[in-house]
Amino acid sequence: ARELLIMEGARRGYDRELAIAEAIDATRRKETIRKLYEQEAVRPEYVFSERELRSFFVEKNFDTEVYSQHIVCKSEKEAREVIDKLKGGASFASLVHEHSVPNIQQRFGPGGWVGWFKIGDLFENLKAPLSTMDPGSLYPEPVRTHVGFHVFRLKERRPVDFAASREWVESQALLHARAADMERYVGNLRQRYGLDFDFEVFAALRKLDPDVSVWSEMEDRELLSWRDGQVSARDYMAEVERGGAPHPARADSALLYKTMDNLAGKQIMATEARALGLDRDPQVIAVVDKERSSLMVKRLFEVEVRRRVGAVTEAEARAFYEENIDEFIREDGKVSEFEFLKESILGALREKAKAGAMDEVLAELKEQYDDQIEIWPAALDRSFADGDWGLLPEDTP
């Protein structure tokens, strides 16, 4: 069934649609860079002594954790207003919904509580304050991170037991060691490719109005350049518009520089990976093919469901409810009311309709491709005889 769906998706040319083609290209770039890292940057094995792990544990501030409460504001002015309200007696939780940015409200717990976090896992600018402030106190100044201006209160700070965390510490040491080797390798690549940064263009981008989303000057200018490649001011602003980079007027200089440098670094790595032929590596090709197939099947599913499945009405949901009333009797013997169950019934009927639509599609595809499908019972018997496909003497259809 899966192969039929893939064949039909390819026949319709879904892999050539812009969104899918871009997603496939993104997967190819990601996998070739991953392969480049694995082949050229990191070591096959990393071994750490007990002493090294304990030193790492302390050095990276994983030996202490904090429990804190945060409101993250869009501006410093708003953050200072929140601090004044808190000093005036307002409860922390009452200000979260009004002042904390929406994505932070979704990530943090109710009332702005973050839960236990190791100091080493915090945003860099929060490490020192939360390491030194008194438990129960409100930090007197807003602290800026890349997500906004933090107003925060420390509830508690406690030591972390090394022995209980040893396995986790070793996994973190491995991540840091690999990351250090990757960064070293990318740094060498930058030198080999002659990466150059134009700070005049950087300054010009910083002066853009925050509401301007394109490079509007007549002449485009090179922001970063290297052997056989470049990122221009217009390229960077296009990345901003796609949501892949911060606006130059809304980010601090350090974050902005790092983002731009990473953008160039990715392109240099992709160029190096292609030069080494890693885009033709069998493992990379297999991952890309799997992603292509998955995207085509998903697209086929969307198209056919939209074509075959109409809106499920409330009347249909009520009819289902009444026909299956016995299924909705509670433990106390009473029947759950329809209004309480309506949304879940509508959702279940939609999913049932989608499944039915795909069954129809598969039935049609089996008929359409009937002359291309052949089953070999003897091969199936041999393959499943002892549950070990590896015992086949030769590849058998």
Tab-separated table of C-alpha atoms in Angstrom:
chain	number	residue	atom	x	y	z
A	1	ALA	CA	0.000	0.000	0.000
A	2	ARG	CA	2.780	2.406	0.883
A	3	GLU	CA	4.605	1.779	-2.399
A	4	LEU	CA	1.399	2.354	-4.370
A	5	LEU	CA	0.880	5.694	-2.649
A	6	ILE	CA	4.481	6.685	-3.398
A	7	MET	CA	4.147	5.682	-7.056
A	8	GLU	CA	0.958	7.697	-7.418
A	9	GLY	CA	2.481	10.715	-5.678
A	10	ALA	CA	5.453	10.579	-8.059
A	11	ARG	CA	3.150	10.174	-11.080
A	12	ARG	CA	1.300	13.336	-10.061
A	13	GLY	CA	4.614	15.167	-9.643
A	14	TYR	CA	4.089	16.139	-6.023
A	15	ASP	CA	7.854	16.015	-5.382
A	16	ARG	CA	8.202	18.891	-7.876
A	17	GLU	CA	5.826	21.182	-6.016
A	18	LEU	CA	7.748	24.128	-4.587
A	19	ALA	CA	7.084	23.514	-0.885
A	20	ILE	CA	7.923	19.796	-1.116
A	21	ALA	CA	10.966	20.381	-3.340
A	22	GLU	CA	12.296	22.940	-0.841
A	23	ALA	CA	11.709	20.543	2.066
A	24	ILE	CA	13.559	17.768	0.197
A	25	ASP	CA	16.475	20.116	-0.550
A	26	ALA	CA	16.570	21.161	3.118
A	27	THR	CA	16.740	17.496	4.162
A	28	ARG	CA	19.550	16.875	1.654
A	29	ARG	CA	21.563	19.833	2.999
A	30	LYS	CA	20.992	18.797	6.593
A	31	GLU	CA	22.025	15.192	5.971
A	32	THR	CA	25.125	16.068	3.933
A	33	ILE	CA	26.280	18.455	6.672
A	34	ARG	CA	25.570	15.802	9.330
A	35	LYS	CA	27.611	13.323	7.296
A	36	LEU	CA	30.398	15.898	6.957
A	37	TYR	CA	30.508	16.335	10.716
A	38	GLU	CA	30.552	12.595	11.345
A	39	GLN	CA	33.235	11.923	8.731
A	40	GLU	CA	35.507	14.939	9.121
A	41	ALA	CA	34.894	16.632	12.479
A	42	VAL	CA	34.081	14.252	15.327
A	43	ARG	CA	35.999	11.295	16.697
A	44	PRO	CA	34.647	7.731	16.475
A	45	GLU	CA	34.733	7.410	20.265
A	46	TYR	CA	35.026	9.693	23.293
A	47	VAL	CA	36.190	8.385	26.671
A	48	PHE	CA	36.131	10.454	29.895
A	49	SER	CA	37.842	9.712	33.191
A	50	GLU	CA	36.040	10.149	36.505
A	51	ARG	CA	38.168	13.205	37.223
A	52	GLU	CA	37.315	14.773	33.866
A	53	LEU	CA	33.583	14.227	34.442
A	54	ARG	CA	33.686	15.794	37.914
A	55	SER	CA	35.636	18.800	36.603
A	56	PHE	CA	33.156	19.197	33.741
A	57	PHE	CA	30.239	18.921	36.203
A	58	VAL	CA	31.524	21.883	38.247
A	59	GLU	CA	32.972	23.941	35.372
A	60	LYS	CA	29.677	23.949	33.454
A	61	ASN	CA	27.622	24.816	36.566
A	62	PHE	CA	25.689	21.551	36.479
A	63	ASP	CA	26.350	21.092	40.212
A	64	THR	CA	23.619	23.579	41.215
A	65	GLU	CA	19.993	23.939	40.149
A	66	VAL	CA	17.373	26.610	40.717
A	67	TYR	CA	13.594	26.884	40.819
A	68	SER	CA	12.433	30.273	39.506
A	69	GLN	CA	9.445	32.246	38.259
A	70	HIS	CA	9.636	34.419	35.119
A	71	ILE	CA	7.771	37.066	33.155
A	72	VAL	CA	9.395	37.813	29.779
A	73	CYS	CA	8.492	41.202	28.299
A	74	LYS	CA	8.963	42.579	24.788
A	75	SER	CA	10.691	45.763	25.977
A	76	GLU	CA	12.856	46.958	28.843
A	77	LYS	CA	10.327	49.703	29.598
A	78	GLU	CA	7.527	47.175	30.073
A	79	ALA	CA	9.796	44.961	32.211
A	80	ARG	CA	10.561	47.891	34.526
A	81	GLU	CA	6.836	48.609	34.822
A	82	VAL	CA	6.283	44.984	35.882
A	83	ILE	CA	9.031	45.253	38.523
A	84	ASP	CA	7.373	48.412	39.901
A	85	LYS	CA	4.000	46.642	40.077
A	86	LEU	CA	5.566	43.689	41.910
A	87	LYS	CA	7.266	46.026	44.381
A	88	GLY	CA	3.886	47.704	44.850
A	89	GLY	CA	2.334	44.434	46.000
A	90	ALA	CA	0.939	42.865	42.808
A	91	SER	CA	1.125	39.080	42.700
A	92	PHE	CA	3.586	37.580	40.216
A	93	ALA	CA	1.063	35.157	38.718
A	94	SER	CA	-1.485	37.935	38.083
A	95	LEU	CA	0.952	39.761	35.764
A	96	VAL	CA	2.052	36.793	33.654
A	97	HIS	CA	-0.883	36.729	31.235
A	98	GLU	CA	-0.844	40.491	30.662
A	99	HIS	CA	2.903	41.024	30.252
A	100	SER	CA	4.722	37.796	29.365
A	101	VAL	CA	5.149	37.136	25.626
A	102	PRO	CA	2.773	34.387	24.339
A	103	ASN	CA	5.365	31.786	23.319
A	104	ILE	CA	6.968	31.986	26.780
A	105	GLN	CA	3.586	31.560	28.461
A	106	GLN	CA	3.164	28.350	26.463
A	107	ARG	CA	6.665	27.059	27.338
A	108	PHE	CA	6.695	27.923	31.047
A	109	GLY	CA	4.280	26.583	33.651
A	110	PRO	CA	1.222	28.336	35.124
A	111	GLY	CA	2.126	31.525	36.955
A	112	GLY	CA	5.458	31.780	35.132
A	113	TRP	CA	7.088	28.911	37.058
A	114	VAL	CA	9.967	27.350	35.141
A	115	GLY	CA	10.658	24.400	37.434
A	116	TRP	CA	14.082	23.025	38.376
A	117	PHE	CA	16.877	24.001	35.984
A	118	LYS	CA	20.607	23.420	36.313
A	119	ILE	CA	22.539	26.699	36.255
A	120	GLY	CA	24.524	25.445	33.267
A	121	ASP	CA	21.339	25.007	31.228
A	122	LEU	CA	20.105	28.579	31.736
A	123	PHE	CA	20.376	31.433	29.252
A	124	GLU	CA	23.860	32.913	29.668
A	125	ASN	CA	22.721	36.273	31.083
A	126	LEU	CA	20.595	34.557	33.740
A	127	LYS	CA	23.370	32.372	35.169
A	128	ALA	CA	25.088	34.939	37.393
A	129	PRO	CA	21.903	36.480	38.895
A	130	LEU	CA	20.290	33.147	39.718
A	131	SER	CA	23.586	31.825	41.135
A	132	THR	CA	23.958	34.688	43.615
A	133	MET	CA	20.548	36.177	44.509
A	134	ASP	CA	18.816	35.228	47.759
A	135	PRO	CA	16.056	32.596	47.577
A	136	GLY	CA	12.641	34.228	47.786
A	137	SER	CA	13.887	37.517	46.334
A	138	LEU	CA	12.937	39.421	43.177
A	139	TYR	CA	15.820	40.456	40.933
A	140	PRO	CA	15.791	44.290	40.865
A	141	GLU	CA	16.677	44.781	37.169
A	142	PRO	CA	15.339	43.326	33.895
A	143	VAL	CA	17.758	40.882	32.254
A	144	ARG	CA	17.799	40.627	28.473
A	145	THR	CA	18.099	37.324	26.602
A	146	HIS	CA	17.308	36.500	22.986
A	147	VAL	CA	13.658	35.817	23.926
A	148	GLY	CA	13.042	39.170	25.650
A	149	PHE	CA	13.472	41.031	28.952
A	150	HIS	CA	13.187	38.749	32.001
A	151	VAL	CA	11.622	39.755	35.295
A	152	PHE	CA	12.235	36.881	37.702
A	153	ARG	CA	12.045	35.656	41.247
A	154	LEU	CA	14.124	32.820	42.751
A	155	LYS	CA	12.189	30.363	44.883
A	156	GLU	CA	14.945	27.904	45.797
A	157	ARG	CA	18.508	26.849	44.957
A	158	ARG	CA	19.981	23.428	45.763
A	159	PRO	CA	23.096	21.315	45.035
A	160	VAL	CA	22.968	18.458	42.507
A	161	ASP	CA	24.334	15.051	43.508
A	162	PHE	CA	27.066	13.983	41.061
A	163	ALA	CA	26.669	10.229	41.625
A	164	ALA	CA	22.929	10.346	40.942
A	165	SER	CA	23.511	12.426	37.797
A	166	ARG	CA	26.647	10.693	36.521
A	167	GLU	CA	25.062	9.104	33.448
A	168	TRP	CA	23.474	12.419	32.451
A	169	VAL	CA	26.761	14.271	33.064
A	170	GLU	CA	28.607	11.823	30.806
A	171	SER	CA	26.035	12.366	28.041
A	172	GLN	CA	26.470	16.143	28.381
A	173	ALA	CA	30.257	15.822	28.317
A	174	LEU	CA	29.945	13.858	25.071
A	175	LEU	CA	27.687	16.522	23.548
A	176	HIS	CA	30.073	19.301	24.550
A	177	ALA	CA	33.146	17.436	23.269
A	178	ARG	CA	31.493	16.729	19.922
A	179	ALA	CA	30.292	20.336	19.684
A	180	ALA	CA	33.807	21.619	20.421
A	181	ASP	CA	35.285	19.390	17.702
A	182	MET	CA	32.599	20.523	15.241
A	183	GLU	CA	33.200	24.185	16.046
A	184	ARG	CA	36.946	23.697	15.614
A	185	TYR	CA	36.408	22.026	12.256
A	186	VAL	CA	34.035	24.747	11.029
A	187	GLY	CA	36.547	27.379	12.153
A	188	ASN	CA	39.211	25.703	10.030
A	189	LEU	CA	36.780	25.581	7.102
A	190	ARG	CA	36.117	29.303	7.430
A	191	GLN	CA	39.853	29.965	7.205
A	192	ARG	CA	40.323	27.642	4.234
A	193	TYR	CA	37.478	29.286	2.330
A	194	GLY	CA	38.646	32.806	3.285
A	195	LEU	CA	35.428	33.943	4.990
A	196	ASP	CA	35.327	37.742	5.224
A	197	PHE	CA	32.796	39.902	7.105
A	198	ASP	CA	31.961	43.470	6.001
A	199	PHE	CA	31.259	45.497	9.151
A	200	GLU	CA	30.114	48.550	7.157
A	201	VAL	CA	27.245	46.531	5.666
A	202	PHE	CA	26.582	45.085	9.142
A	203	ALA	CA	26.243	48.642	10.495
A	204	ALA	CA	23.940	49.613	7.612
A	205	LEU	CA	21.659	46.674	8.393
A	206	ARG	CA	21.591	47.649	12.071
A	207	LYS	CA	20.257	51.100	11.070
A	208	LEU	CA	17.232	49.675	9.236
A	209	ASP	CA	13.817	50.549	10.601
A	210	PRO	CA	12.456	47.600	12.672
A	211	ASP	CA	9.345	47.567	10.465
A	212	VAL	CA	11.368	47.297	7.226
A	213	SER	CA	11.632	43.669	6.103
A	214	VAL	CA	13.614	44.048	2.854
A	215	TRP	CA	16.910	45.591	1.750
A	216	SER	CA	15.487	48.508	-0.216
A	217	GLU	CA	18.683	50.221	-1.369
A	218	MET	CA	19.260	50.175	-5.126
A	219	GLU	CA	22.642	48.463	-4.802
A	220	ASP	CA	22.901	45.145	-3.012
A	221	ARG	CA	26.048	44.756	-0.907
A	222	GLU	CA	28.111	41.754	0.209
A	223	LEU	CA	27.718	41.101	3.916
A	224	LEU	CA	29.866	37.960	4.000
A	225	SER	CA	32.011	36.557	1.228
A	226	TRP	CA	34.250	33.548	0.741
A	227	ARG	CA	35.779	31.539	-2.057
A	228	ASP	CA	33.017	30.977	-4.636
A	229	GLY	CA	30.236	32.267	-2.380
A	230	GLN	CA	28.615	35.169	-0.585
A	231	VAL	CA	25.696	36.319	1.585
A	232	SER	CA	24.475	39.779	0.605
A	233	ALA	CA	22.426	42.254	2.629
A	234	ARG	CA	19.416	41.353	0.473
A	235	ASP	CA	20.024	37.622	1.112
A	236	TYR	CA	20.069	38.183	4.865
A	237	MET	CA	16.845	40.221	4.867
A	238	ALA	CA	15.187	37.512	2.755
A	239	GLU	CA	16.172	35.046	5.497
A	240	VAL	CA	14.620	37.413	8.067
A	241	GLU	CA	11.375	37.494	6.075
A	242	ARG	CA	11.317	33.676	5.976
A	243	GLY	CA	11.651	33.637	9.765
A	244	GLY	CA	15.110	32.050	9.701
A	245	ALA	CA	17.022	34.974	11.243
A	246	PRO	CA	16.374	37.884	13.643
A	247	HIS	CA	15.751	41.383	12.320
A	248	PRO	CA	19.021	43.376	12.518
A	249	ALA	CA	17.325	46.231	14.376
A	250	ARG	CA	15.753	43.942	16.994
A	251	ALA	CA	18.713	41.781	18.044
A	252	ASP	CA	21.851	42.638	19.996
A	253	SER	CA	25.088	42.834	18.012
A	254	ALA	CA	26.569	39.606	19.378
A	255	LEU	CA	23.525	37.488	18.486
A	256	LEU	CA	23.235	39.160	15.087
A	257	TYR	CA	26.885	38.560	14.230
A	258	LYS	CA	26.653	34.927	15.326
A	259	THR	CA	23.505	34.378	13.232
A	260	MET	CA	25.100	35.860	10.129
A	261	ASP	CA	28.301	33.900	10.671
A	262	ASN	CA	26.311	30.666	11.083
A	263	LEU	CA	24.399	31.396	7.872
A	264	ALA	CA	27.667	31.620	5.944
A	265	GLY	CA	29.100	28.617	7.805
A	266	LYS	CA	26.203	26.399	6.730
A	267	GLN	CA	26.692	27.335	3.094
A	268	ILE	CA	30.443	26.697	3.303
A	269	MET	CA	29.823	23.306	4.923
A	270	ALA	CA	27.290	22.391	2.233
A	271	THR	CA	29.855	23.332	-0.433
A	272	GLU	CA	32.560	21.249	1.258
A	273	ALA	CA	30.203	18.287	1.650
A	274	ARG	CA	29.368	18.366	-2.052
A	275	ALA	CA	33.076	18.649	-2.921
A	276	LEU	CA	33.667	15.445	-0.937
A	277	GLY	CA	30.729	13.750	-2.706
A	278	LEU	CA	28.757	13.322	0.507
A	279	ASP	CA	25.512	14.329	-1.214
A	280	ARG	CA	25.895	11.028	-3.122
A	281	ASP	CA	26.533	8.965	0.012
A	282	PRO	CA	24.105	5.981	0.177
A	283	GLN	CA	22.997	6.848	3.722
A	284	VAL	CA	22.252	10.447	2.731
A	285	ILE	CA	20.360	9.319	-0.378
A	286	ALA	CA	18.320	6.852	1.692
A	287	VAL	CA	17.261	9.558	4.174
A	288	VAL	CA	16.378	11.976	1.357
A	289	ASP	CA	14.375	9.302	-0.505
A	290	LYS	CA	12.499	8.438	2.677
A	291	GLU	CA	11.632	12.114	3.240
A	292	ARG	CA	10.545	12.528	-0.398
A	293	SER	CA	8.279	9.484	-0.146
A	294	SER	CA	6.805	10.636	3.152
A	295	LEU	CA	6.050	14.121	1.822
A	296	MET	CA	4.450	12.782	-1.370
A	297	VAL	CA	2.214	10.383	0.572
A	298	LYS	CA	1.217	13.176	2.955
A	299	ARG	CA	0.387	15.448	0.009
A	300	LEU	CA	-1.642	12.715	-1.703
A	301	PHE	CA	-3.518	12.143	1.529
A	302	GLU	CA	-4.321	15.881	1.848
A	303	VAL	CA	-5.516	16.183	-1.753
A	304	GLU	CA	-7.719	13.085	-1.682
A	305	VAL	CA	-9.225	13.796	1.724
A	306	ARG	CA	-10.084	17.337	0.622
A	307	ARG	CA	-11.648	15.977	-2.579
A	308	ARG	CA	-13.588	13.091	-1.045
A	309	VAL	CA	-14.498	14.137	2.485
A	310	GLY	CA	-17.053	16.843	3.142
A	311	ALA	CA	-17.655	18.658	6.395
A	312	VAL	CA	-19.039	16.491	9.201
A	313	THR	CA	-22.199	18.128	10.495
A	314	GLU	CA	-23.532	18.413	14.008
A	315	ALA	CA	-26.607	16.472	12.868
A	316	GLU	CA	-24.377	13.527	11.897
A	317	ALA	CA	-22.642	13.706	15.264
A	318	ARG	CA	-25.972	13.729	17.076
A	319	ALA	CA	-27.197	10.768	15.013
A	320	PHE	CA	-24.063	8.825	15.944
A	321	TYR	CA	-24.594	9.767	19.602
A	322	GLU	CA	-28.199	8.554	19.595
A	323	GLU	CA	-27.383	5.330	17.722
A	324	ASN	CA	-24.603	4.495	20.197
A	325	ILE	CA	-26.163	5.901	23.354
A	326	ASP	CA	-25.178	2.822	25.375
A	327	GLU	CA	-21.511	3.695	24.841
A	328	PHE	CA	-21.938	6.984	26.704
A	329	ILE	CA	-23.331	5.669	30.006
A	330	ARG	CA	-21.140	6.775	32.924
A	331	GLU	CA	-20.221	4.670	35.959
A	332	ASP	CA	-23.004	6.362	37.952
A	333	GLY	CA	-25.564	5.088	35.415
A	334	LYS	CA	-26.272	8.483	33.849
A	335	VAL	CA	-25.757	9.266	30.171
A	336	SER	CA	-23.170	11.927	29.304
A	337	GLU	CA	-24.791	14.901	27.594
A	338	PHE	CA	-24.300	15.366	23.850
A	339	GLU	CA	-22.949	18.922	24.200
A	340	PHE	CA	-20.157	17.620	26.417
A	341	LEU	CA	-19.213	14.924	23.855
A	342	LYS	CA	-19.963	16.810	20.615
A	343	GLU	CA	-16.421	17.910	19.736
A	344	SER	CA	-14.862	14.503	20.403
A	345	ILE	CA	-17.576	12.768	18.324
A	346	LEU	CA	-17.075	15.236	15.456
A	347	GLY	CA	-13.333	14.600	15.596
A	348	ALA	CA	-13.786	10.834	15.578
A	349	LEU	CA	-16.208	10.995	12.617
A	350	ARG	CA	-13.754	13.174	10.667
A	351	GLU	CA	-10.951	10.679	11.265
A	352	LYS	CA	-13.222	7.807	10.238
A	353	ALA	CA	-14.140	9.659	7.034
A	354	LYS	CA	-10.452	10.299	6.271
A	355	ALA	CA	-9.600	6.625	6.791
A	356	GLY	CA	-12.474	5.629	4.514
A	357	ALA	CA	-11.269	8.035	1.836
A	358	MET	CA	-7.781	6.532	1.894
A	359	ASP	CA	-9.231	3.022	1.705
A	360	GLU	CA	-11.033	4.138	-1.456
A	361	VAL	CA	-7.817	5.609	-2.875
A	362	LEU	CA	-5.881	2.404	-2.191
A	363	ALA	CA	-8.581	0.260	-3.759
A	364	GLU	CA	-8.475	2.415	-6.889
A	365	LEU	CA	-4.669	2.340	-6.993
A	366	LYS	CA	-4.577	-1.458	-6.662
A	367	GLU	CA	-6.858	-1.661	-9.681
A	368	GLN	CA	-4.908	0.998	-11.586
A	369	TYR	CA	-1.531	-0.672	-10.992
A	370	ASP	CA	-2.823	-4.244	-11.066
A	371	ASP	CA	-0.620	-5.219	-14.004
A	372	GLN	CA	2.491	-4.060	-12.085
A	373	ILE	CA	1.813	-6.012	-8.882
A	374	GLU	CA	2.967	-9.586	-8.568
A	375	ILE	CA	3.162	-11.610	-5.371
A	376	TRP	CA	5.580	-14.521	-5.055
A	377	PRO	CA	4.080	-16.921	-2.448
A	378	ALA	CA	7.153	-19.165	-2.404
A	379	ALA	CA	9.423	-16.232	-1.587
A	380	LEU	CA	7.035	-15.105	1.143
A	381	ASP	CA	6.998	-18.601	2.632
A	382	ARG	CA	10.803	-18.724	2.635
A	383	SER	CA	11.138	-15.218	4.038
A	384	PHE	CA	8.824	-15.805	6.972
A	385	ALA	CA	9.608	-19.473	7.596
A	386	ASP	CA	11.991	-18.882	10.498
A	387	GLY	CA	11.642	-15.141	10.977
A	388	ASP	CA	15.206	-14.449	9.793
A	389	TRP	CA	15.375	-12.724	6.424
A	390	GLY	CA	19.166	-12.757	6.655
A	391	LEU	CA	19.189	-16.535	5.984
A	392	LEU	CA	18.099	-16.098	2.343
A	393	PRO	CA	20.901	-17.361	0.081
A	394	GLU	CA	20.185	-14.615	-2.453
A	395	ASP	CA	18.026	-11.522	-2.870
A	396	THR	CA	14.577	-12.866	-3.736
A	397	PRO	CA	11.577	-10.852	-5.017
